[in-house]
Amino acid sequence: MIRDLYNVRLQPADDGPAPLTEEEERRYQGILFTELGNRIADQGWARYPAYTTEDRRRLVAVAHRLAAYWGMEVHVEAEDLCGMRLSLAGRGPSDPVSAP
C-alpha cells in the first residue's frame, strides 16, 4: 500500500531538544548512578539506551563514578548503535574503566 504525504515540512535543526542545564545534568547522572548501580550490584551488569554521543558520554561518566565508589573496575561497551552495557570486571569482555 502506498500512502502520499501532503503538507509535510522539515523542521529546522534549531527546534531540537535543548541541552540539559548543569543542575539537570547533575540530577540525571545521580539517578543513573543509583538505578544502574543497583542493577549492576544485583545482577552484575546493566543495559541502558544511548542514542546520542552525549548519552554515551554520560554513561561513561557514571561508570567512572561507580568504579570510584566501589573501588573496582566497571566495564562499558556499546552493544549496538542504540545501547550500552555496563558490567563489573569478570562479567564479560569489555573495556575497563578503573577507579582513580
PDB file of C-alpha atoms in Angstrom:
ATOM      1  CA  MET A   1       0.000   0.000   0.000  1.00  0.00           C
ATOM      2  CA  ILE A   2       1.374   3.406  -0.981  1.00  0.00           C
ATOM      3  CA  ARG A   3       0.463   6.479   1.018  1.00  0.00           C
ATOM      4  CA  ASP A   4       1.011  10.008  -0.187  1.00  0.00           C
ATOM      5  CA  LEU A   5       2.095  12.530   2.382  1.00  0.00           C
ATOM      6  CA  TYR A   6       0.758  16.029   1.919  1.00  0.00           C
ATOM      7  CA  ASN A   7       1.836  19.174   3.740  1.00  0.00           C
ATOM      8  CA  VAL A   8       4.922  17.530   5.232  1.00  0.00           C
ATOM      9  CA  ARG A   9       7.624  20.019   6.149  1.00  0.00           C
ATOM     10  CA  LEU A  10      11.102  19.524   7.512  1.00  0.00           C
ATOM     11  CA  GLN A  11      11.658  21.106  10.893  1.00  0.00           C
ATOM     12  CA  PRO A  12      14.710  23.342  11.288  1.00  0.00           C
ATOM     13  CA  ALA A  13      17.550  21.879  13.329  1.00  0.00           C
ATOM     14  CA  ASP A  14      17.114  24.656  15.912  1.00  0.00           C
ATOM     15  CA  ASP A  15      13.873  23.045  17.102  1.00  0.00           C
ATOM     16  CA  GLY A  16      15.750  20.060  18.552  1.00  0.00           C
ATOM     17  CA  PRO A  17      15.865  19.339  22.252  1.00  0.00           C
ATOM     18  CA  ALA A  18      17.802  21.851  24.313  1.00  0.00           C
ATOM     19  CA  PRO A  19      20.853  20.523  26.181  1.00  0.00           C
ATOM     20  CA  LEU A  20      20.411  19.868  29.873  1.00  0.00           C
ATOM     21  CA  THR A  21      21.291  22.603  32.306  1.00  0.00           C
ATOM     22  CA  GLU A  22      24.107  21.965  34.762  1.00  0.00           C
ATOM     23  CA  GLU A  23      21.599  21.184  37.532  1.00  0.00           C
ATOM     24  CA  GLU A  24      19.547  18.852  35.300  1.00  0.00           C
ATOM     25  CA  GLU A  25      22.702  17.032  34.183  1.00  0.00           C
ATOM     26  CA  ARG A  26      23.823  16.558  37.793  1.00  0.00           C
ATOM     27  CA  ARG A  27      20.406  15.226  38.825  1.00  0.00           C
ATOM     28  CA  TYR A  28      20.153  12.895  35.808  1.00  0.00           C
ATOM     29  CA  GLN A  29      23.609  11.448  36.433  1.00  0.00           C
ATOM     30  CA  GLY A  30      22.648  10.969  40.088  1.00  0.00           C
ATOM     31  CA  ILE A  31      19.595   8.973  39.065  1.00  0.00           C
ATOM     32  CA  LEU A  32      21.646   6.886  36.622  1.00  0.00           C
ATOM     33  CA  PHE A  33      24.270   6.293  39.323  1.00  0.00           C
ATOM     34  CA  THR A  34      21.622   4.958  41.718  1.00  0.00           C
ATOM     35  CA  GLU A  35      19.496   2.958  39.282  1.00  0.00           C
ATOM     36  CA  LEU A  36      22.312   1.455  37.207  1.00  0.00           C
ATOM     37  CA  GLY A  37      24.432   0.903  40.312  1.00  0.00           C
ATOM     38  CA  ASN A  38      21.623  -1.076  41.960  1.00  0.00           C
ATOM     39  CA  ARG A  39      21.040  -3.142  38.822  1.00  0.00           C
ATOM     40  CA  ILE A  40      24.767  -3.859  38.412  1.00  0.00           C
ATOM     41  CA  ALA A  41      25.073  -4.772  42.089  1.00  0.00           C
ATOM     42  CA  ASP A  42      22.131  -7.194  41.776  1.00  0.00           C
ATOM     43  CA  GLN A  43      22.949  -8.955  38.504  1.00  0.00           C
ATOM     44  CA  GLY A  44      26.496  -7.882  37.641  1.00  0.00           C
ATOM     45  CA  TRP A  45      25.520  -5.881  34.538  1.00  0.00           C
ATOM     46  CA  ALA A  46      23.020  -3.372  33.187  1.00  0.00           C
ATOM     47  CA  ARG A  47      21.897  -2.178  29.754  1.00  0.00           C
ATOM     48  CA  TYR A  48      20.842   1.368  29.030  1.00  0.00           C
ATOM     49  CA  PRO A  49      19.849   3.137  25.796  1.00  0.00           C
ATOM     50  CA  ALA A  50      22.325   5.637  24.381  1.00  0.00           C
ATOM     51  CA  TYR A  51      21.070   7.259  21.206  1.00  0.00           C
ATOM     52  CA  THR A  52      23.447  10.216  21.073  1.00  0.00           C
ATOM     53  CA  THR A  53      27.100  10.910  21.744  1.00  0.00           C
ATOM     54  CA  GLU A  54      26.008  12.877  24.811  1.00  0.00           C
ATOM     55  CA  ASP A  55      24.153   9.818  26.159  1.00  0.00           C
ATOM     56  CA  ARG A  56      27.276   7.690  25.695  1.00  0.00           C
ATOM     57  CA  ARG A  57      29.485  10.298  27.373  1.00  0.00           C
ATOM     58  CA  ARG A  58      27.047  10.438  30.285  1.00  0.00           C
ATOM     59  CA  LEU A  59      27.091   6.649  30.763  1.00  0.00           C
ATOM     60  CA  VAL A  60      30.897   6.542  30.698  1.00  0.00           C
ATOM     61  CA  ALA A  61      30.938   9.282  33.367  1.00  0.00           C
ATOM     62  CA  VAL A  62      28.520   7.244  35.505  1.00  0.00           C
ATOM     63  CA  ALA A  63      30.743   4.163  35.056  1.00  0.00           C
ATOM     64  CA  HIS A  64      33.740   6.214  36.286  1.00  0.00           C
ATOM     65  CA  ARG A  65      31.747   7.319  39.337  1.00  0.00           C
ATOM     66  CA  LEU A  66      30.644   3.733  40.084  1.00  0.00           C
ATOM     67  CA  ALA A  67      34.221   2.458  39.711  1.00  0.00           C
ATOM     68  CA  ALA A  68      35.475   5.108  42.131  1.00  0.00           C
ATOM     69  CA  TYR A  69      32.630   4.436  44.585  1.00  0.00           C
ATOM     70  CA  TRP A  70      33.061   0.651  44.602  1.00  0.00           C
ATOM     71  CA  GLY A  71      36.840   0.627  44.163  1.00  0.00           C
ATOM     72  CA  MET A  72      36.591  -1.946  41.371  1.00  0.00           C
ATOM     73  CA  GLU A  73      36.509  -1.925  37.581  1.00  0.00           C
ATOM     74  CA  VAL A  74      33.273  -1.184  35.766  1.00  0.00           C
ATOM     75  CA  HIS A  75      33.339  -2.119  32.075  1.00  0.00           C
ATOM     76  CA  VAL A  76      31.494  -0.093  29.434  1.00  0.00           C
ATOM     77  CA  GLU A  77      30.760  -1.371  25.958  1.00  0.00           C
ATOM     78  CA  ALA A  78      28.486  -0.383  23.107  1.00  0.00           C
ATOM     79  CA  GLU A  79      26.143  -3.270  22.347  1.00  0.00           C
ATOM     80  CA  ASP A  80      24.811  -1.663  19.184  1.00  0.00           C
ATOM     81  CA  LEU A  81      24.072   1.804  17.810  1.00  0.00           C
ATOM     82  CA  CYS A  82      21.410   2.446  20.442  1.00  0.00           C
ATOM     83  CA  GLY A  83      22.596   0.819  23.645  1.00  0.00           C
ATOM     84  CA  MET A  84      25.435   0.488  26.115  1.00  0.00           C
ATOM     85  CA  ARG A  85      26.228  -2.246  28.614  1.00  0.00           C
ATOM     86  CA  LEU A  86      27.887  -1.596  31.964  1.00  0.00           C
ATOM     87  CA  SER A  87      29.248  -4.564  33.902  1.00  0.00           C
ATOM     88  CA  LEU A  88      31.555  -5.495  36.732  1.00  0.00           C
ATOM     89  CA  ALA A  89      35.011  -6.847  35.937  1.00  0.00           C
ATOM     90  CA  GLY A  90      34.872 -10.563  35.148  1.00  0.00           C
ATOM     91  CA  ARG A  91      31.290 -10.452  33.877  1.00  0.00           C
ATOM     92  CA  GLY A  92      32.116 -10.381  30.165  1.00  0.00           C
ATOM     93  CA  PRO A  93      34.546  -8.890  27.652  1.00  0.00           C
ATOM     94  CA  SER A  94      34.616  -5.103  27.521  1.00  0.00           C
ATOM     95  CA  ASP A  95      36.757  -2.036  28.030  1.00  0.00           C
ATOM     96  CA  PRO A  96      37.566  -1.431  31.705  1.00  0.00           C
ATOM     97  CA  VAL A  97      37.005   1.841  33.495  1.00  0.00           C
ATOM     98  CA  SER A  98      39.235   1.723  36.566  1.00  0.00           C
ATOM     99  CA  ALA A  99      38.801   3.557  39.814  1.00  0.00           C
ATOM    100  CA  PRO A 100      41.098   6.596  40.008  1.00  0.00           C
TER     101      PRO A 100
END
